[in-house]
Amino acid sequence: MEEESACECEEGAPAWMATFSDLCTLLLTFFVLLLSFANMDVKQFRVALGSVKDALGVTFKVDGDFEGMATSAVEINDTPSVEASNTEGTSPKGRVKAKVMRYIRQQNAQDLIEVAETERGVVLRVTDTVLFDTGSDRLRKDSSKVIAVVVGLFGKFKGQLSIEGHTDDRPISSTRFPSNWELSTARSIAVLRELVDQQHVAASRLKVAGYADKQPLDTANTAAARGKNRRVEFIFENPPQFQNDPAAAYTLP
């Protein structure tokens, strides 16, 4: 009886191993791609890596260089964008601006007041037509919403408030206002009188100034630019004791 010949095995790995290797490579590539876009946390990464290890039955080595890369990813992704810093900034000054803007929105006055951030402090800019008629220093009756916002913020603030009037570059000449200097100053004084006489704000924490057309926001020779330059600014000046943390000068939520 003849002996049965042994089955000859093919040399090398089975064909399915090539497909399996390609699949593992694709999974690893996909994982690295996700990693490059991820907001990395080293501890969470180790947990996720353990799950992949259990699922695939493979071992990953995480060395110091890779942890450094993960930490760098965190630092890069945590950097606020320009758009984000304009609204809810993470700097002390940015936090003040964000709180002020939130308060203004709560009062439904966001269409009347522009908020800016300067070295002096937070600035509320209001175009002249919201507060005054053309060539006048008498407050309009419908200016009450802006005044209410200023009074409300002032009550939650520990520093000085500077009220500053500005005009455009078109000259004015009248018996009451010989030049834009008189008009811009008279308007800032009119606002101060409203705050002190009618709203009973502490006059010792207020000051006024008029700059005529000498501090324009837009130098273009257009009607839009001139309208932007005609304004009253309310500057909530950072108190010296709160220079490092201006937010501490406010009791806003």
PDB file of C-alpha atoms in Angstrom:
ATOM      1  CA  MET A   1       0.000   0.000   0.000  1.00  0.00           C
ATOM      2  CA  GLU A   2       1.522   3.242  -1.145  1.00  0.00           C
ATOM      3  CA  GLU A   3       2.087   5.978   1.363  1.00  0.00           C
ATOM      4  CA  GLU A   4       0.035   9.075   0.805  1.00  0.00           C
ATOM      5  CA  SER A   5       2.209  11.996  -0.113  1.00  0.00           C
ATOM      6  CA  ALA A   6       2.186  14.906   2.340  1.00  0.00           C
ATOM      7  CA  CYS A   7       0.334  18.044   1.358  1.00  0.00           C
ATOM      8  CA  GLU A   8       2.713  20.576  -0.007  1.00  0.00           C
ATOM      9  CA  CYS A   9       2.285  23.965   1.632  1.00  0.00           C
ATOM     10  CA  GLU A  10       2.853  27.126  -0.328  1.00  0.00           C
ATOM     11  CA  GLU A  11       5.882  29.080   0.656  1.00  0.00           C
ATOM     12  CA  GLY A  12       5.405  32.472   2.291  1.00  0.00           C
ATOM     13  CA  ALA A  13       2.436  33.962   4.083  1.00  0.00           C
ATOM     14  CA  PRO A  14      -1.119  33.130   3.051  1.00  0.00           C
ATOM     15  CA  ALA A  15      -2.700  35.458   0.499  1.00  0.00           C
ATOM     16  CA  TRP A  16      -5.188  36.799   3.020  1.00  0.00           C
ATOM     17  CA  MET A  17      -2.320  38.203   5.084  1.00  0.00           C
ATOM     18  CA  ALA A  18      -1.575  40.773   2.383  1.00  0.00           C
ATOM     19  CA  THR A  19      -5.146  42.016   2.478  1.00  0.00           C
ATOM     20  CA  PHE A  20      -5.084  42.075   6.278  1.00  0.00           C
ATOM     21  CA  SER A  21      -1.806  44.033   6.265  1.00  0.00           C
ATOM     22  CA  ASP A  22      -3.246  46.569   3.838  1.00  0.00           C
ATOM     23  CA  LEU A  23      -6.303  46.935   6.045  1.00  0.00           C
ATOM     24  CA  CYS A  24      -4.178  47.515   9.149  1.00  0.00           C
ATOM     25  CA  THR A  25      -2.082  50.075   7.272  1.00  0.00           C
ATOM     26  CA  LEU A  26      -5.205  51.927   6.153  1.00  0.00           C
ATOM     27  CA  LEU A  27      -6.591  51.889   9.691  1.00  0.00           C
ATOM     28  CA  LEU A  28      -3.320  53.239  11.047  1.00  0.00           C
ATOM     29  CA  THR A  29      -3.232  55.951   8.363  1.00  0.00           C
ATOM     30  CA  PHE A  30      -6.804  56.910   9.182  1.00  0.00           C
ATOM     31  CA  PHE A  31      -5.959  57.013  12.879  1.00  0.00           C
ATOM     32  CA  VAL A  32      -2.936  59.268  12.285  1.00  0.00           C
ATOM     33  CA  LEU A  33      -5.079  61.543  10.098  1.00  0.00           C
ATOM     34  CA  LEU A  34      -7.655  61.865  12.878  1.00  0.00           C
ATOM     35  CA  LEU A  35      -4.840  62.488  15.320  1.00  0.00           C
ATOM     36  CA  SER A  36      -3.468  65.360  13.254  1.00  0.00           C
ATOM     37  CA  PHE A  37      -6.819  67.163  13.388  1.00  0.00           C
ATOM     38  CA  ALA A  38      -7.649  66.297  16.974  1.00  0.00           C
ATOM     39  CA  ASN A  39      -7.543  68.514  20.049  1.00  0.00           C
ATOM     40  CA  MET A  40      -5.110  66.272  21.862  1.00  0.00           C
ATOM     41  CA  ASP A  41      -5.173  65.377  25.512  1.00  0.00           C
ATOM     42  CA  VAL A  42      -2.403  62.986  26.520  1.00  0.00           C
ATOM     43  CA  LYS A  43      -4.458  61.124  29.129  1.00  0.00           C
ATOM     44  CA  GLN A  44      -7.401  60.687  26.792  1.00  0.00           C
ATOM     45  CA  PHE A  45      -5.035  59.638  24.048  1.00  0.00           C
ATOM     46  CA  ARG A  46      -3.630  56.827  26.200  1.00  0.00           C
ATOM     47  CA  VAL A  47      -7.165  55.560  26.892  1.00  0.00           C
ATOM     48  CA  ALA A  48      -8.027  55.609  23.195  1.00  0.00           C
ATOM     49  CA  LEU A  49      -4.758  53.918  22.336  1.00  0.00           C
ATOM     50  CA  GLY A  50      -5.540  51.129  24.791  1.00  0.00           C
ATOM     51  CA  SER A  51      -8.891  50.569  23.087  1.00  0.00           C
ATOM     52  CA  VAL A  52      -7.228  50.292  19.684  1.00  0.00           C
ATOM     53  CA  LYS A  53      -4.682  47.891  21.131  1.00  0.00           C
ATOM     54  CA  ASP A  54      -7.393  45.611  22.512  1.00  0.00           C
ATOM     55  CA  ALA A  55      -9.397  45.705  19.291  1.00  0.00           C
ATOM     56  CA  LEU A  56      -6.548  45.003  16.881  1.00  0.00           C
ATOM     57  CA  GLY A  57      -4.344  42.913  19.132  1.00  0.00           C
ATOM     58  CA  VAL A  58      -1.321  45.047  18.346  1.00  0.00           C
ATOM     59  CA  THR A  59       1.077  46.988  20.510  1.00  0.00           C
ATOM     60  CA  PHE A  60       1.828  50.694  20.133  1.00  0.00           C
ATOM     61  CA  LYS A  61       4.786  52.396  21.680  1.00  0.00           C
ATOM     62  CA  VAL A  62       4.209  56.002  22.768  1.00  0.00           C
ATOM     63  CA  ASP A  63       7.522  57.712  23.296  1.00  0.00           C
ATOM     64  CA  GLY A  64       8.341  61.148  24.631  1.00  0.00           C
ATOM     65  CA  ASP A  65       8.511  62.712  21.177  1.00  0.00           C
ATOM     66  CA  PHE A  66       4.947  61.658  20.422  1.00  0.00           C
ATOM     67  CA  GLU A  67       3.715  63.085  23.738  1.00  0.00           C
ATOM     68  CA  GLY A  68       5.491  66.297  22.873  1.00  0.00           C
ATOM     69  CA  MET A  69       3.661  66.356  19.557  1.00  0.00           C
ATOM     70  CA  ALA A  70       0.348  65.806  21.361  1.00  0.00           C
ATOM     71  CA  THR A  71       1.103  68.628  23.794  1.00  0.00           C
ATOM     72  CA  SER A  72       1.991  70.904  20.891  1.00  0.00           C
ATOM     73  CA  ALA A  73      -1.326  70.071  19.259  1.00  0.00           C
ATOM     74  CA  VAL A  74      -3.108  71.170  22.423  1.00  0.00           C
ATOM     75  CA  GLU A  75      -1.215  74.437  22.506  1.00  0.00           C
ATOM     76  CA  ILE A  76      -1.914  75.161  18.848  1.00  0.00           C
ATOM     77  CA  ASN A  77      -5.603  74.285  19.008  1.00  0.00           C
ATOM     78  CA  ASP A  78      -6.095  76.266  22.224  1.00  0.00           C
ATOM     79  CA  THR A  79      -4.909  79.468  20.560  1.00  0.00           C
ATOM     80  CA  PRO A  80      -8.023  81.643  20.120  1.00  0.00           C
ATOM     81  CA  SER A  81      -8.887  82.689  16.592  1.00  0.00           C
ATOM     82  CA  VAL A  82      -9.147  86.362  15.619  1.00  0.00           C
ATOM     83  CA  GLU A  83     -12.912  86.114  15.408  1.00  0.00           C
ATOM     84  CA  ALA A  84     -13.218  84.493  18.825  1.00  0.00           C
ATOM     85  CA  SER A  85     -10.926  87.037  20.475  1.00  0.00           C
ATOM     86  CA  ASN A  86     -13.119  89.873  19.152  1.00  0.00           C
ATOM     87  CA  THR A  87     -16.122  88.584  21.041  1.00  0.00           C
ATOM     88  CA  GLU A  88     -15.267  86.368  24.000  1.00  0.00           C
ATOM     89  CA  GLY A  89     -11.548  87.114  24.435  1.00  0.00           C
ATOM     90  CA  THR A  90      -9.517  85.175  26.959  1.00  0.00           C
ATOM     91  CA  SER A  91      -7.286  88.100  27.977  1.00  0.00           C
ATOM     92  CA  PRO A  92      -8.369  90.205  30.992  1.00  0.00           C
ATOM     93  CA  LYS A  93      -9.324  93.090  28.715  1.00  0.00           C
ATOM     94  CA  GLY A  94     -11.093  90.739  26.341  1.00  0.00           C
ATOM     95  CA  ARG A  95     -13.171  89.366  29.191  1.00  0.00           C
ATOM     96  CA  VAL A  96     -14.273  92.890  30.135  1.00  0.00           C
ATOM     97  CA  LYS A  97     -15.323  93.647  26.569  1.00  0.00           C
ATOM     98  CA  ALA A  98     -17.232  90.366  26.341  1.00  0.00           C
ATOM     99  CA  LYS A  99     -19.087  91.106  29.582  1.00  0.00           C
ATOM    100  CA  VAL A 100     -19.963  94.638  28.460  1.00  0.00           C
ATOM    101  CA  MET A 101     -21.212  93.391  25.090  1.00  0.00           C
ATOM    102  CA  ARG A 102     -23.315  90.754  26.820  1.00  0.00           C
ATOM    103  CA  TYR A 103     -24.858  93.411  29.073  1.00  0.00           C
ATOM    104  CA  ILE A 104     -25.655  95.641  26.081  1.00  0.00           C
ATOM    105  CA  ARG A 105     -27.325  92.741  24.267  1.00  0.00           C
ATOM    106  CA  GLN A 106     -29.420  92.052  27.355  1.00  0.00           C
ATOM    107  CA  GLN A 107     -30.651  95.663  27.162  1.00  0.00           C
ATOM    108  CA  ASN A 108     -31.415  95.262  23.415  1.00  0.00           C
ATOM    109  CA  ALA A 109     -29.119  98.187  22.630  1.00  0.00           C
ATOM    110  CA  GLN A 110     -26.582  96.382  20.433  1.00  0.00           C
ATOM    111  CA  ASP A 111     -27.775  98.288  17.338  1.00  0.00           C
ATOM    112  CA  LEU A 112     -27.180 101.645  19.027  1.00  0.00           C
ATOM    113  CA  ILE A 113     -23.799 101.124  20.674  1.00  0.00           C
ATOM    114  CA  GLU A 114     -20.456  99.959  19.321  1.00  0.00           C
ATOM    115  CA  VAL A 115     -18.010  98.488  21.834  1.00  0.00           C
ATOM    116  CA  ALA A 116     -14.261  98.909  21.407  1.00  0.00           C
ATOM    117  CA  GLU A 117     -11.250  98.021  23.505  1.00  0.00           C
ATOM    118  CA  THR A 118      -8.355 100.450  23.994  1.00  0.00           C
ATOM    119  CA  GLU A 119      -5.426 100.890  26.339  1.00  0.00           C
ATOM    120  CA  ARG A 120      -7.513 103.336  28.356  1.00  0.00           C
ATOM    121  CA  GLY A 121     -10.377 100.903  28.832  1.00  0.00           C
ATOM    122  CA  VAL A 122     -13.628  99.785  27.249  1.00  0.00           C
ATOM    123  CA  VAL A 123     -15.214 102.371  24.934  1.00  0.00           C
ATOM    124  CA  LEU A 124     -18.894 102.698  24.053  1.00  0.00           C
ATOM    125  CA  ARG A 125     -19.262 104.581  20.753  1.00  0.00           C
ATOM    126  CA  VAL A 126     -22.586 106.158  19.876  1.00  0.00           C
ATOM    127  CA  THR A 127     -23.196 108.050  16.630  1.00  0.00           C
ATOM    128  CA  ASP A 128     -24.400 111.597  17.078  1.00  0.00           C
ATOM    129  CA  THR A 129     -27.804 111.043  15.472  1.00  0.00           C
ATOM    130  CA  VAL A 130     -28.726 108.579  18.231  1.00  0.00           C
ATOM    131  CA  LEU A 131     -28.267 111.279  20.866  1.00  0.00           C
ATOM    132  CA  PHE A 132     -28.619 114.653  19.107  1.00  0.00           C
ATOM    133  CA  ASP A 133     -30.242 116.353  16.165  1.00  0.00           C
ATOM    134  CA  THR A 134     -27.939 117.902  13.558  1.00  0.00           C
ATOM    135  CA  GLY A 135     -26.047 120.918  14.925  1.00  0.00           C
ATOM    136  CA  SER A 136     -27.717 120.621  18.350  1.00  0.00           C
ATOM    137  CA  ASP A 137     -26.491 119.863  21.849  1.00  0.00           C
ATOM    138  CA  ARG A 138     -29.936 118.955  23.192  1.00  0.00           C
ATOM    139  CA  LEU A 139     -30.385 115.256  23.906  1.00  0.00           C
ATOM    140  CA  ARG A 140     -33.097 113.583  21.866  1.00  0.00           C
ATOM    141  CA  LYS A 141     -35.993 112.057  23.791  1.00  0.00           C
ATOM    142  CA  ASP A 142     -35.292 108.655  22.269  1.00  0.00           C
ATOM    143  CA  SER A 143     -31.710 108.716  23.583  1.00  0.00           C
ATOM    144  CA  SER A 144     -32.972 107.277  26.864  1.00  0.00           C
ATOM    145  CA  LYS A 145     -32.033 103.677  26.011  1.00  0.00           C
ATOM    146  CA  VAL A 146     -28.365 104.578  25.511  1.00  0.00           C
ATOM    147  CA  ILE A 147     -28.346 106.676  28.678  1.00  0.00           C
ATOM    148  CA  ALA A 148     -29.879 103.772  30.603  1.00  0.00           C
ATOM    149  CA  VAL A 149     -27.147 101.416  29.385  1.00  0.00           C
ATOM    150  CA  VAL A 150     -24.409 103.876  30.393  1.00  0.00           C
ATOM    151  CA  VAL A 151     -25.957 104.378  33.836  1.00  0.00           C
ATOM    152  CA  GLY A 152     -26.364 100.631  34.322  1.00  0.00           C
ATOM    153  CA  LEU A 153     -22.760  99.892  33.407  1.00  0.00           C
ATOM    154  CA  PHE A 154     -21.495 102.782  35.498  1.00  0.00           C
ATOM    155  CA  GLY A 155     -23.226 101.303  38.529  1.00  0.00           C
ATOM    156  CA  LYS A 156     -21.275  98.078  38.024  1.00  0.00           C
ATOM    157  CA  PHE A 157     -17.932  99.844  37.513  1.00  0.00           C
ATOM    158  CA  LYS A 158     -15.367 101.146  40.016  1.00  0.00           C
ATOM    159  CA  GLY A 159     -13.442 103.632  37.883  1.00  0.00           C
ATOM    160  CA  GLN A 160     -13.763 106.957  36.078  1.00  0.00           C
ATOM    161  CA  LEU A 161     -16.054 107.569  33.101  1.00  0.00           C
ATOM    162  CA  SER A 162     -14.877 109.979  30.427  1.00  0.00           C
ATOM    163  CA  ILE A 163     -17.532 111.443  28.109  1.00  0.00           C
ATOM    164  CA  GLU A 164     -15.950 112.700  24.884  1.00  0.00           C
ATOM    165  CA  GLY A 165     -17.598 114.470  21.959  1.00  0.00           C
ATOM    166  CA  HIS A 166     -16.398 114.322  18.338  1.00  0.00           C
ATOM    167  CA  THR A 167     -17.534 115.954  15.091  1.00  0.00           C
ATOM    168  CA  ASP A 168     -16.755 115.511  11.416  1.00  0.00           C
ATOM    169  CA  ASP A 169     -14.485 117.857   9.444  1.00  0.00           C
ATOM    170  CA  ARG A 170     -17.241 120.084   8.088  1.00  0.00           C
ATOM    171  CA  PRO A 171     -17.027 123.460   9.834  1.00  0.00           C
ATOM    172  CA  ILE A 172     -19.928 124.888  11.802  1.00  0.00           C
ATOM    173  CA  SER A 173     -20.379 128.572  12.483  1.00  0.00           C
ATOM    174  CA  SER A 174     -23.282 129.867  14.542  1.00  0.00           C
ATOM    175  CA  THR A 175     -23.866 132.208  17.421  1.00  0.00           C
ATOM    176  CA  ARG A 176     -24.063 129.288  19.839  1.00  0.00           C
ATOM    177  CA  PHE A 177     -21.256 127.225  18.305  1.00  0.00           C
ATOM    178  CA  PRO A 178     -18.531 129.300  16.635  1.00  0.00           C
ATOM    179  CA  SER A 179     -16.652 126.080  15.760  1.00  0.00           C
ATOM    180  CA  ASN A 180     -16.729 122.310  16.118  1.00  0.00           C
ATOM    181  CA  TRP A 181     -14.773 122.640  19.343  1.00  0.00           C
ATOM    182  CA  GLU A 182     -17.730 124.286  21.070  1.00  0.00           C
ATOM    183  CA  LEU A 183     -20.227 121.816  19.583  1.00  0.00           C
ATOM    184  CA  SER A 184     -18.299 118.675  20.558  1.00  0.00           C
ATOM    185  CA  THR A 185     -17.663 119.969  24.072  1.00  0.00           C
ATOM    186  CA  ALA A 186     -21.259 121.152  24.550  1.00  0.00           C
ATOM    187  CA  ARG A 187     -22.560 117.712  23.593  1.00  0.00           C
ATOM    188  CA  SER A 188     -20.348 115.919  26.088  1.00  0.00           C
ATOM    189  CA  ILE A 189     -21.431 118.382  28.794  1.00  0.00           C
ATOM    190  CA  ALA A 190     -25.096 117.812  27.886  1.00  0.00           C
ATOM    191  CA  VAL A 191     -24.630 114.084  28.469  1.00  0.00           C
ATOM    192  CA  LEU A 192     -22.857 114.750  31.772  1.00  0.00           C
ATOM    193  CA  ARG A 193     -25.720 116.996  32.910  1.00  0.00           C
ATOM    194  CA  GLU A 194     -28.211 114.258  32.102  1.00  0.00           C
ATOM    195  CA  LEU A 195     -26.222 111.708  34.091  1.00  0.00           C
ATOM    196  CA  VAL A 196     -25.709 113.966  37.105  1.00  0.00           C
ATOM    197  CA  ASP A 197     -28.959 115.962  37.256  1.00  0.00           C
ATOM    198  CA  GLN A 198     -31.452 113.352  36.070  1.00  0.00           C
ATOM    199  CA  GLN A 199     -29.771 110.004  36.739  1.00  0.00           C
ATOM    200  CA  HIS A 200     -27.975 111.085  39.948  1.00  0.00           C
ATOM    201  CA  VAL A 201     -24.621 109.645  38.914  1.00  0.00           C
ATOM    202  CA  ALA A 202     -21.643 110.633  41.086  1.00  0.00           C
ATOM    203  CA  ALA A 203     -20.114 113.679  39.395  1.00  0.00           C
ATOM    204  CA  SER A 204     -16.761 113.046  41.087  1.00  0.00           C
ATOM    205  CA  ARG A 205     -16.239 110.039  38.810  1.00  0.00           C
ATOM    206  CA  LEU A 206     -17.106 111.828  35.575  1.00  0.00           C
ATOM    207  CA  LYS A 207     -15.138 114.018  33.203  1.00  0.00           C
ATOM    208  CA  VAL A 208     -15.823 115.494  29.786  1.00  0.00           C
ATOM    209  CA  ALA A 209     -13.848 116.484  26.711  1.00  0.00           C
ATOM    210  CA  GLY A 210     -14.507 117.781  23.203  1.00  0.00           C
ATOM    211  CA  TYR A 211     -12.138 117.017  20.328  1.00  0.00           C
ATOM    212  CA  ALA A 212     -13.949 118.602  17.361  1.00  0.00           C
ATOM    213  CA  ASP A 213     -12.749 116.749  14.227  1.00  0.00           C
ATOM    214  CA  LYS A 214      -9.217 116.032  15.475  1.00  0.00           C
ATOM    215  CA  GLN A 215      -9.663 112.335  16.286  1.00  0.00           C
ATOM    216  CA  PRO A 216     -11.493 110.814  13.297  1.00  0.00           C
ATOM    217  CA  LEU A 217     -12.166 107.095  13.093  1.00  0.00           C
ATOM    218  CA  ASP A 218     -12.297 107.215   9.286  1.00  0.00           C
ATOM    219  CA  THR A 219     -10.381 109.748   7.196  1.00  0.00           C
ATOM    220  CA  ALA A 220     -12.191 109.012   3.932  1.00  0.00           C
ATOM    221  CA  ASN A 221     -13.984 111.926   2.265  1.00  0.00           C
ATOM    222  CA  THR A 222     -17.374 110.216   2.229  1.00  0.00           C
ATOM    223  CA  ALA A 223     -20.720 110.701   3.912  1.00  0.00           C
ATOM    224  CA  ALA A 224     -20.375 107.324   5.618  1.00  0.00           C
ATOM    225  CA  ALA A 225     -16.986 108.267   7.065  1.00  0.00           C
ATOM    226  CA  ARG A 226     -18.263 111.601   8.320  1.00  0.00           C
ATOM    227  CA  GLY A 227     -21.253 109.907   9.937  1.00  0.00           C
ATOM    228  CA  LYS A 228     -18.904 107.504  11.684  1.00  0.00           C
ATOM    229  CA  ASN A 229     -16.732 110.347  12.993  1.00  0.00           C
ATOM    230  CA  ARG A 230     -19.670 112.275  14.478  1.00  0.00           C
ATOM    231  CA  ARG A 231     -20.009 110.470  17.762  1.00  0.00           C
ATOM    232  CA  VAL A 232     -19.953 110.525  21.543  1.00  0.00           C
ATOM    233  CA  GLU A 233     -17.634 108.098  23.301  1.00  0.00           C
ATOM    234  CA  PHE A 234     -18.104 106.775  26.819  1.00  0.00           C
ATOM    235  CA  ILE A 235     -14.726 105.534  28.036  1.00  0.00           C
ATOM    236  CA  PHE A 236     -14.772 103.369  31.147  1.00  0.00           C
ATOM    237  CA  GLU A 237     -11.175 103.997  32.147  1.00  0.00           C
ATOM    238  CA  ASN A 238      -9.259 101.143  33.749  1.00  0.00           C
ATOM    239  CA  PRO A 239      -8.525 102.099  37.391  1.00  0.00           C
ATOM    240  CA  PRO A 240      -4.778 102.001  38.207  1.00  0.00           C
ATOM    241  CA  GLN A 241      -5.316  99.338  40.873  1.00  0.00           C
ATOM    242  CA  PHE A 242      -6.904  97.056  38.262  1.00  0.00           C
ATOM    243  CA  GLN A 243      -4.443  97.531  35.404  1.00  0.00           C
ATOM    244  CA  ASN A 244      -3.382  93.877  35.479  1.00  0.00           C
ATOM    245  CA  ASP A 245      -6.956  92.626  35.731  1.00  0.00           C
ATOM    246  CA  PRO A 246      -9.455  95.187  34.376  1.00  0.00           C
ATOM    247  CA  ALA A 247     -12.287  92.684  34.779  1.00  0.00           C
ATOM    248  CA  ALA A 248     -11.985  93.085  38.555  1.00  0.00           C
ATOM    249  CA  ALA A 249     -13.184  96.693  38.216  1.00  0.00           C
ATOM    250  CA  TYR A 250     -16.610  95.416  37.128  1.00  0.00           C
ATOM    251  CA  THR A 251     -19.317  93.486  38.944  1.00  0.00           C
ATOM    252  CA  LEU A 252     -20.843  92.213  35.716  1.00  0.00           C
ATOM    253  CA  PRO A 253     -21.711  88.487  35.603  1.00  0.00           C
TER     254      PRO A 253
END
